[in-house]
Amino acid sequence: MSYIGGHLAVVPGVDRELQLGVRYQPADDMTSDLLAIHVEDPERLTLDEISSILFSLPFAGHETTTGLIGNAARRLLEDPDRWTAVVAQPELIPAAVTESALLPGRAS
Ligand code: HEM
């Protein structure tokens, strides 16, 4: 990890451009939306907060989802009848996912 001006360089280059007052090239993405808020009102959303959001999202989105997928697969494979039922009736999948999210434990 590298720090520029005390900010975690999750958005390489943008921090420096902002410090230099150069406008970054906004794109149709969440980072640009966050930076647009900062450019408009730096107190409303600081670069540290943007870095923190961008840093934590991959974890919030990845660990949870892979855990749920792994848990669901394990639960289905533990009982071949359960697996066969879901394969034969795909409409059962939403309930199987919800059930898996409610069950304790992580896939290991
Ligand atoms: C199976 C998948 C997921 C589960 C079980 C899950 C579960 C949760 C839970 C329980 C919270 C509340 C945490 C709290 O209040 O302390 C939360 C918050 C959050 N999740 Fe997920 N999550 C999942 C997938 C994702 C994905 C894919 C993303 C984004 C890519 C994501 C982004 C977030 C964010 C940003 C928050 C904070 C919301 C806030 O503070 O307002 N999550 N999640």
mmCIF file with all atom_site columns, C-alpha atoms and ligand atoms in Angstrom:
data_model
loop_
_atom_site.group_PDB
_atom_site.id
_atom_site.type_symbol
_atom_site.label_atom_id
_atom_site.label_alt_id
_atom_site.label_comp_id
_atom_site.label_asym_id
_atom_site.label_entity_id
_atom_site.label_seq_id
_atom_site.pdbx_PDB_ins_code
_atom_site.Cartn_x
_atom_site.Cartn_y
_atom_site.Cartn_z
_atom_site.occupancy
_atom_site.B_iso_or_equiv
_atom_site.pdbx_formal_charge
_atom_site.auth_seq_id
_atom_site.auth_comp_id
_atom_site.auth_asym_id
_atom_site.auth_atom_id
_atom_site.pdbx_PDB_model_num
ATOM   1   C  CA  . MET A 1 1   ? 0.000   0.000   0.000   1.00 0.00 ? 1   MET A CA  1
ATOM   2   C  CA  . SER A 1 2   ? 1.313   3.442   -0.726  1.00 0.00 ? 2   SER A CA  1
ATOM   3   C  CA  . TYR A 1 3   ? 0.303   6.695   0.908   1.00 0.00 ? 3   TYR A CA  1
ATOM   4   C  CA  . ILE A 1 4   ? 0.229   10.015  -0.952  1.00 0.00 ? 4   ILE A CA  1
ATOM   5   C  CA  . GLY A 1 5   ? -0.299  13.139  1.106   1.00 0.00 ? 5   GLY A CA  1
ATOM   6   C  CA  . GLY A 1 6   ? -1.415  10.932  3.985   1.00 0.00 ? 6   GLY A CA  1
ATOM   7   C  CA  . HIS A 1 7   ? -4.146  9.337   1.853   1.00 0.00 ? 7   HIS A CA  1
ATOM   8   C  CA  . LEU A 1 8   ? -4.205  5.631   1.100   1.00 0.00 ? 8   LEU A CA  1
ATOM   9   C  CA  . ALA A 1 9   ? -3.483  5.522   -2.648  1.00 0.00 ? 9   ALA A CA  1
ATOM   10  C  CA  . VAL A 1 10  ? -6.479  3.448   -3.580  1.00 0.00 ? 10  VAL A CA  1
ATOM   11  C  CA  . VAL A 1 11  ? -7.201  5.913   -6.391  1.00 0.00 ? 11  VAL A CA  1
ATOM   12  C  CA  . PRO A 1 12  ? -3.670  6.301   -7.764  1.00 0.00 ? 12  PRO A CA  1
ATOM   13  C  CA  . GLY A 1 13  ? -2.994  9.604   -9.444  1.00 0.00 ? 13  GLY A CA  1
ATOM   14  C  CA  . VAL A 1 14  ? -6.357  11.148  -8.688  1.00 0.00 ? 14  VAL A CA  1
ATOM   15  C  CA  . ASP A 1 15  ? -5.180  12.394  -5.282  1.00 0.00 ? 15  ASP A CA  1
ATOM   16  C  CA  . ARG A 1 16  ? -2.160  14.108  -6.868  1.00 0.00 ? 16  ARG A CA  1
ATOM   17  C  CA  . GLU A 1 17  ? -4.309  15.610  -9.637  1.00 0.00 ? 17  GLU A CA  1
ATOM   18  C  CA  . LEU A 1 18  ? -6.724  16.952  -7.029  1.00 0.00 ? 18  LEU A CA  1
ATOM   19  C  CA  . GLN A 1 19  ? -3.849  18.450  -5.013  1.00 0.00 ? 19  GLN A CA  1
ATOM   20  C  CA  . LEU A 1 20  ? -2.569  20.042  -8.233  1.00 0.00 ? 20  LEU A CA  1
ATOM   21  C  CA  . GLY A 1 21  ? -6.112  21.291  -8.956  1.00 0.00 ? 21  GLY A CA  1
ATOM   22  C  CA  . VAL A 1 22  ? -6.096  19.378  -12.216 1.00 0.00 ? 22  VAL A CA  1
ATOM   23  C  CA  . ARG A 1 23  ? -9.525  17.941  -12.998 1.00 0.00 ? 23  ARG A CA  1
ATOM   24  C  CA  . TYR A 1 24  ? -9.442  14.180  -13.215 1.00 0.00 ? 24  TYR A CA  1
ATOM   25  C  CA  . GLN A 1 25  ? -11.271 12.461  -16.080 1.00 0.00 ? 25  GLN A CA  1
ATOM   26  C  CA  . PRO A 1 26  ? -14.603 11.402  -14.573 1.00 0.00 ? 26  PRO A CA  1
ATOM   27  C  CA  . ALA A 1 27  ? -16.060 8.157   -15.858 1.00 0.00 ? 27  ALA A CA  1
ATOM   28  C  CA  . ASP A 1 28  ? -19.357 6.346   -15.404 1.00 0.00 ? 28  ASP A CA  1
ATOM   29  C  CA  . ASP A 1 29  ? -18.291 4.672   -12.198 1.00 0.00 ? 29  ASP A CA  1
ATOM   30  C  CA  . MET A 1 30  ? -18.714 4.891   -8.458  1.00 0.00 ? 30  MET A CA  1
ATOM   31  C  CA  . THR A 1 31  ? -15.193 6.245   -7.843  1.00 0.00 ? 31  THR A CA  1
ATOM   32  C  CA  . SER A 1 32  ? -15.894 9.197   -10.125 1.00 0.00 ? 32  SER A CA  1
ATOM   33  C  CA  . ASP A 1 33  ? -19.200 9.835   -8.377  1.00 0.00 ? 33  ASP A CA  1
ATOM   34  C  CA  . LEU A 1 34  ? -17.481 9.821   -4.984  1.00 0.00 ? 34  LEU A CA  1
ATOM   35  C  CA  . LEU A 1 35  ? -14.707 12.123  -6.206  1.00 0.00 ? 35  LEU A CA  1
ATOM   36  C  CA  . ALA A 1 36  ? -17.255 14.493  -7.766  1.00 0.00 ? 36  ALA A CA  1
ATOM   37  C  CA  . ILE A 1 37  ? -18.814 14.922  -4.305  1.00 0.00 ? 37  ILE A CA  1
ATOM   38  C  CA  . HIS A 1 38  ? -15.346 15.610  -2.861  1.00 0.00 ? 38  HIS A CA  1
ATOM   39  C  CA  . VAL A 1 39  ? -14.498 18.161  -5.553  1.00 0.00 ? 39  VAL A CA  1
ATOM   40  C  CA  . GLU A 1 40  ? -17.828 19.926  -4.936  1.00 0.00 ? 40  GLU A CA  1
ATOM   41  C  CA  . ASP A 1 41  ? -17.483 19.919  -1.160  1.00 0.00 ? 41  ASP A CA  1
ATOM   42  C  CA  . PRO A 1 42  ? -14.268 18.401  0.309   1.00 0.00 ? 42  PRO A CA  1
ATOM   43  C  CA  . GLU A 1 43  ? -15.734 18.477  3.834   1.00 0.00 ? 43  GLU A CA  1
ATOM   44  C  CA  . ARG A 1 44  ? -18.777 16.477  2.796   1.00 0.00 ? 44  ARG A CA  1
ATOM   45  C  CA  . LEU A 1 45  ? -16.665 13.521  1.629   1.00 0.00 ? 45  LEU A CA  1
ATOM   46  C  CA  . THR A 1 46  ? -12.937 13.531  2.332   1.00 0.00 ? 46  THR A CA  1
ATOM   47  C  CA  . LEU A 1 47  ? -10.303 11.601  0.362   1.00 0.00 ? 47  LEU A CA  1
ATOM   48  C  CA  . ASP A 1 48  ? -9.723  9.440   3.429   1.00 0.00 ? 48  ASP A CA  1
ATOM   49  C  CA  . GLU A 1 49  ? -13.387 8.479   3.425   1.00 0.00 ? 49  GLU A CA  1
ATOM   50  C  CA  . ILE A 1 50  ? -13.262 7.728   -0.299  1.00 0.00 ? 50  ILE A CA  1
ATOM   51  C  CA  . SER A 1 51  ? -10.161 5.602   0.207   1.00 0.00 ? 51  SER A CA  1
ATOM   52  C  CA  . SER A 1 52  ? -11.860 3.779   3.063   1.00 0.00 ? 52  SER A CA  1
ATOM   53  C  CA  . ILE A 1 53  ? -14.984 3.058   0.984   1.00 0.00 ? 53  ILE A CA  1
ATOM   54  C  CA  . LEU A 1 54  ? -12.927 1.813   -1.968  1.00 0.00 ? 54  LEU A CA  1
ATOM   55  C  CA  . PHE A 1 55  ? -10.720 -0.230  0.324   1.00 0.00 ? 55  PHE A CA  1
ATOM   56  C  CA  . SER A 1 56  ? -13.545 -1.910  2.252   1.00 0.00 ? 56  SER A CA  1
ATOM   57  C  CA  . LEU A 1 57  ? -15.967 -2.638  -0.612  1.00 0.00 ? 57  LEU A CA  1
ATOM   58  C  CA  . PRO A 1 58  ? -13.965 -5.528  -2.098  1.00 0.00 ? 58  PRO A CA  1
ATOM   59  C  CA  . PHE A 1 59  ? -13.967 -7.167  1.319   1.00 0.00 ? 59  PHE A CA  1
ATOM   60  C  CA  . ALA A 1 60  ? -17.637 -6.417  1.995   1.00 0.00 ? 60  ALA A CA  1
ATOM   61  C  CA  . GLY A 1 61  ? -18.570 -7.832  -1.364  1.00 0.00 ? 61  GLY A CA  1
ATOM   62  C  CA  . HIS A 1 62  ? -16.126 -10.703 -1.730  1.00 0.00 ? 62  HIS A CA  1
ATOM   63  C  CA  . GLU A 1 63  ? -15.746 -12.462 1.615   1.00 0.00 ? 63  GLU A CA  1
ATOM   64  C  CA  . THR A 1 64  ? -19.492 -12.512 2.201   1.00 0.00 ? 64  THR A CA  1
ATOM   65  C  CA  . THR A 1 65  ? -20.456 -13.732 -1.227  1.00 0.00 ? 65  THR A CA  1
ATOM   66  C  CA  . THR A 1 66  ? -17.814 -16.446 -1.474  1.00 0.00 ? 66  THR A CA  1
ATOM   67  C  CA  . GLY A 1 67  ? -18.746 -17.589 2.019   1.00 0.00 ? 67  GLY A CA  1
ATOM   68  C  CA  . LEU A 1 68  ? -22.409 -17.793 1.070   1.00 0.00 ? 68  LEU A CA  1
ATOM   69  C  CA  . ILE A 1 69  ? -21.729 -19.636 -2.197  1.00 0.00 ? 69  ILE A CA  1
ATOM   70  C  CA  . GLY A 1 70  ? -19.416 -22.079 -0.445  1.00 0.00 ? 70  GLY A CA  1
ATOM   71  C  CA  . ASN A 1 71  ? -21.880 -22.601 2.384   1.00 0.00 ? 71  ASN A CA  1
ATOM   72  C  CA  . ALA A 1 72  ? -24.783 -23.150 -0.007  1.00 0.00 ? 72  ALA A CA  1
ATOM   73  C  CA  . ALA A 1 73  ? -22.840 -25.627 -2.121  1.00 0.00 ? 73  ALA A CA  1
ATOM   74  C  CA  . ARG A 1 74  ? -21.696 -27.531 0.942   1.00 0.00 ? 74  ARG A CA  1
ATOM   75  C  CA  . ARG A 1 75  ? -25.207 -27.738 2.357   1.00 0.00 ? 75  ARG A CA  1
ATOM   76  C  CA  . LEU A 1 76  ? -26.591 -28.979 -0.935  1.00 0.00 ? 76  LEU A CA  1
ATOM   77  C  CA  . LEU A 1 77  ? -23.817 -31.502 -1.496  1.00 0.00 ? 77  LEU A CA  1
ATOM   78  C  CA  . GLU A 1 78  ? -24.032 -32.833 2.062   1.00 0.00 ? 78  GLU A CA  1
ATOM   79  C  CA  . ASP A 1 79  ? -27.465 -34.248 1.190   1.00 0.00 ? 79  ASP A CA  1
ATOM   80  C  CA  . PRO A 1 80  ? -27.746 -35.658 -2.382  1.00 0.00 ? 80  PRO A CA  1
ATOM   81  C  CA  . ASP A 1 81  ? -31.574 -35.541 -2.178  1.00 0.00 ? 81  ASP A CA  1
ATOM   82  C  CA  . ARG A 1 82  ? -31.391 -31.820 -1.466  1.00 0.00 ? 82  ARG A CA  1
ATOM   83  C  CA  . TRP A 1 83  ? -29.022 -31.351 -4.437  1.00 0.00 ? 83  TRP A CA  1
ATOM   84  C  CA  . THR A 1 84  ? -31.225 -33.459 -6.758  1.00 0.00 ? 84  THR A CA  1
ATOM   85  C  CA  . ALA A 1 85  ? -34.319 -31.492 -5.727  1.00 0.00 ? 85  ALA A CA  1
ATOM   86  C  CA  . VAL A 1 86  ? -32.715 -28.115 -6.504  1.00 0.00 ? 86  VAL A CA  1
ATOM   87  C  CA  . VAL A 1 87  ? -31.354 -29.370 -9.842  1.00 0.00 ? 87  VAL A CA  1
ATOM   88  C  CA  . ALA A 1 88  ? -34.783 -30.754 -10.799 1.00 0.00 ? 88  ALA A CA  1
ATOM   89  C  CA  . GLN A 1 89  ? -36.655 -27.636 -9.582  1.00 0.00 ? 89  GLN A CA  1
ATOM   90  C  CA  . PRO A 1 90  ? -34.505 -24.519 -10.137 1.00 0.00 ? 90  PRO A CA  1
ATOM   91  C  CA  . GLU A 1 91  ? -37.309 -22.427 -8.647  1.00 0.00 ? 91  GLU A CA  1
ATOM   92  C  CA  . LEU A 1 92  ? -36.054 -23.730 -5.288  1.00 0.00 ? 92  LEU A CA  1
ATOM   93  C  CA  . ILE A 1 93  ? -32.737 -21.867 -5.707  1.00 0.00 ? 93  ILE A CA  1
ATOM   94  C  CA  . PRO A 1 94  ? -33.828 -18.527 -4.124  1.00 0.00 ? 94  PRO A CA  1
ATOM   95  C  CA  . ALA A 1 95  ? -35.063 -20.342 -1.022  1.00 0.00 ? 95  ALA A CA  1
ATOM   96  C  CA  . ALA A 1 96  ? -31.874 -22.442 -0.902  1.00 0.00 ? 96  ALA A CA  1
ATOM   97  C  CA  . VAL A 1 97  ? -29.750 -19.270 -1.034  1.00 0.00 ? 97  VAL A CA  1
ATOM   98  C  CA  . THR A 1 98  ? -31.822 -17.583 1.684   1.00 0.00 ? 98  THR A CA  1
ATOM   99  C  CA  . GLU A 1 99  ? -31.654 -20.667 3.862   1.00 0.00 ? 99  GLU A CA  1
ATOM   100 C  CA  . SER A 1 100 ? -27.876 -20.863 3.390   1.00 0.00 ? 100 SER A CA  1
ATOM   101 C  CA  . ALA A 1 101 ? -27.501 -17.202 4.391   1.00 0.00 ? 101 ALA A CA  1
ATOM   102 C  CA  . LEU A 1 102 ? -29.381 -17.937 7.613   1.00 0.00 ? 102 LEU A CA  1
ATOM   103 C  CA  . LEU A 1 103 ? -27.309 -20.965 8.544   1.00 0.00 ? 103 LEU A CA  1
ATOM   104 C  CA  . PRO A 1 104 ? -24.226 -20.488 10.736  1.00 0.00 ? 104 PRO A CA  1
ATOM   105 C  CA  . GLY A 1 105 ? -20.697 -21.209 9.713   1.00 0.00 ? 105 GLY A CA  1
ATOM   106 C  CA  . ARG A 1 106 ? -18.432 -20.492 6.775   1.00 0.00 ? 106 ARG A CA  1
ATOM   107 C  CA  . ALA A 1 107 ? -17.368 -22.862 4.042   1.00 0.00 ? 107 ALA A CA  1
ATOM   108 C  CA  . SER A 1 108 ? -13.965 -24.292 4.941   1.00 0.00 ? 108 SER A CA  1
HETATM 109 C  C1  . HEM B 2 .   ? -23.831 -12.909 0.613   1.00 0.00 ? 1   HEM B C1  1
HETATM 110 C  C2  . HEM B 2 .   ? -23.471 -11.713 0.469   1.00 0.00 ? 1   HEM B C2  1
HETATM 111 C  C3  . HEM B 2 .   ? -23.523 -10.633 1.523   1.00 0.00 ? 1   HEM B C3  1
HETATM 112 C  C4  . HEM B 2 .   ? -23.883 -10.686 2.834   1.00 0.00 ? 1   HEM B C4  1
HETATM 113 C  C5  . HEM B 2 .   ? -24.337 -11.908 3.657   1.00 0.00 ? 1   HEM B C5  1
HETATM 114 C  C6  . HEM B 2 .   ? -23.761 -9.336  3.360   1.00 0.00 ? 1   HEM B C6  1
HETATM 115 C  C7  . HEM B 2 .   ? -24.065 -8.983  4.646   1.00 0.00 ? 1   HEM B C7  1
HETATM 116 C  C8  . HEM B 2 .   ? -24.009 -7.688  5.130   1.00 0.00 ? 1   HEM B C8  1
HETATM 117 C  C9  . HEM B 2 .   ? -24.408 -7.291  6.463   1.00 0.00 ? 1   HEM B C9  1
HETATM 118 C  C10 . HEM B 2 .   ? -24.939 -8.223  7.540   1.00 0.00 ? 1   HEM B C10 1
HETATM 119 C  C11 . HEM B 2 .   ? -24.219 -5.941  6.551   1.00 0.00 ? 1   HEM B C11 1
HETATM 120 C  C12 . HEM B 2 .   ? -24.532 -5.033  7.758   1.00 0.00 ? 1   HEM B C12 1
HETATM 121 C  C13 . HEM B 2 .   ? -23.306 -4.941  8.594   1.00 0.00 ? 1   HEM B C13 1
HETATM 122 C  C14 . HEM B 2 .   ? -23.548 -4.056  9.816   1.00 0.00 ? 1   HEM B C14 1
HETATM 123 O  O1  . HEM B 2 .   ? -24.553 -3.374  9.880   1.00 0.00 ? 1   HEM B O1  1
HETATM 124 O  O2  . HEM B 2 .   ? -22.659 -4.061  10.654  1.00 0.00 ? 1   HEM B O2  1
HETATM 125 C  C15 . HEM B 2 .   ? -23.667 -5.505  5.287   1.00 0.00 ? 1   HEM B C15 1
HETATM 126 C  C16 . HEM B 2 .   ? -23.294 -4.200  5.033   1.00 0.00 ? 1   HEM B C16 1
HETATM 127 C  C17 . HEM B 2 .   ? -22.712 -3.815  3.844   1.00 0.00 ? 1   HEM B C17 1
HETATM 128 N  N1  . HEM B 2 .   ? -22.512 -4.603  2.731   1.00 0.00 ? 1   HEM B N1  1
HETATM 129 FE FE1 . HEM B 2 .   ? -22.961 -6.543  2.540   1.00 0.00 ? 1   HEM B FE1 1
HETATM 130 N  N2  . HEM B 2 .   ? -23.317 -8.516  2.383   1.00 0.00 ? 1   HEM B N2  1
HETATM 131 C  C18 . HEM B 2 .   ? -23.153 -9.257  1.246   1.00 0.00 ? 1   HEM B C18 1
HETATM 132 C  C19 . HEM B 2 .   ? -22.708 -8.841  0.015   1.00 0.00 ? 1   HEM B C19 1
HETATM 133 C  C20 . HEM B 2 .   ? -22.280 -7.564  -0.252  1.00 0.00 ? 1   HEM B C20 1
HETATM 134 C  C21 . HEM B 2 .   ? -21.818 -7.103  -1.550  1.00 0.00 ? 1   HEM B C21 1
HETATM 135 C  C22 . HEM B 2 .   ? -21.725 -7.976  -2.811  1.00 0.00 ? 1   HEM B C22 1
HETATM 136 C  C23 . HEM B 2 .   ? -21.459 -5.790  -1.389  1.00 0.00 ? 1   HEM B C23 1
HETATM 137 C  C24 . HEM B 2 .   ? -20.908 -4.793  -2.414  1.00 0.00 ? 1   HEM B C24 1
HETATM 138 C  C25 . HEM B 2 .   ? -20.145 -5.055  -3.400  1.00 0.00 ? 1   HEM B C25 1
HETATM 139 C  C26 . HEM B 2 .   ? -21.729 -5.433  -0.019  1.00 0.00 ? 1   HEM B C26 1
HETATM 140 C  C27 . HEM B 2 .   ? -21.519 -4.183  0.516   1.00 0.00 ? 1   HEM B C27 1
HETATM 141 C  C28 . HEM B 2 .   ? -21.907 -3.803  1.777   1.00 0.00 ? 1   HEM B C28 1
HETATM 142 C  C29 . HEM B 2 .   ? -21.730 -2.450  2.306   1.00 0.00 ? 1   HEM B C29 1
HETATM 143 C  C30 . HEM B 2 .   ? -21.121 -1.261  1.558   1.00 0.00 ? 1   HEM B C30 1
HETATM 144 C  C31 . HEM B 2 .   ? -22.230 -2.461  3.606   1.00 0.00 ? 1   HEM B C31 1
HETATM 145 C  C32 . HEM B 2 .   ? -22.279 -1.276  4.599   1.00 0.00 ? 1   HEM B C32 1
HETATM 146 C  C33 . HEM B 2 .   ? -23.630 -0.602  4.429   1.00 0.00 ? 1   HEM B C33 1
HETATM 147 C  C34 . HEM B 2 .   ? -23.733 0.581   5.349   1.00 0.00 ? 1   HEM B C34 1
HETATM 148 O  O3  . HEM B 2 .   ? -22.946 0.737   6.256   1.00 0.00 ? 1   HEM B O3  1
HETATM 149 O  O4  . HEM B 2 .   ? -24.657 1.358   5.115   1.00 0.00 ? 1   HEM B O4  1
HETATM 150 N  N3  . HEM B 2 .   ? -22.230 -6.530  0.647   1.00 0.00 ? 1   HEM B N3  1
HETATM 151 N  N4  . HEM B 2 .   ? -23.587 -6.581  4.453   1.00 0.00 ? 1   HEM B N4  1
#
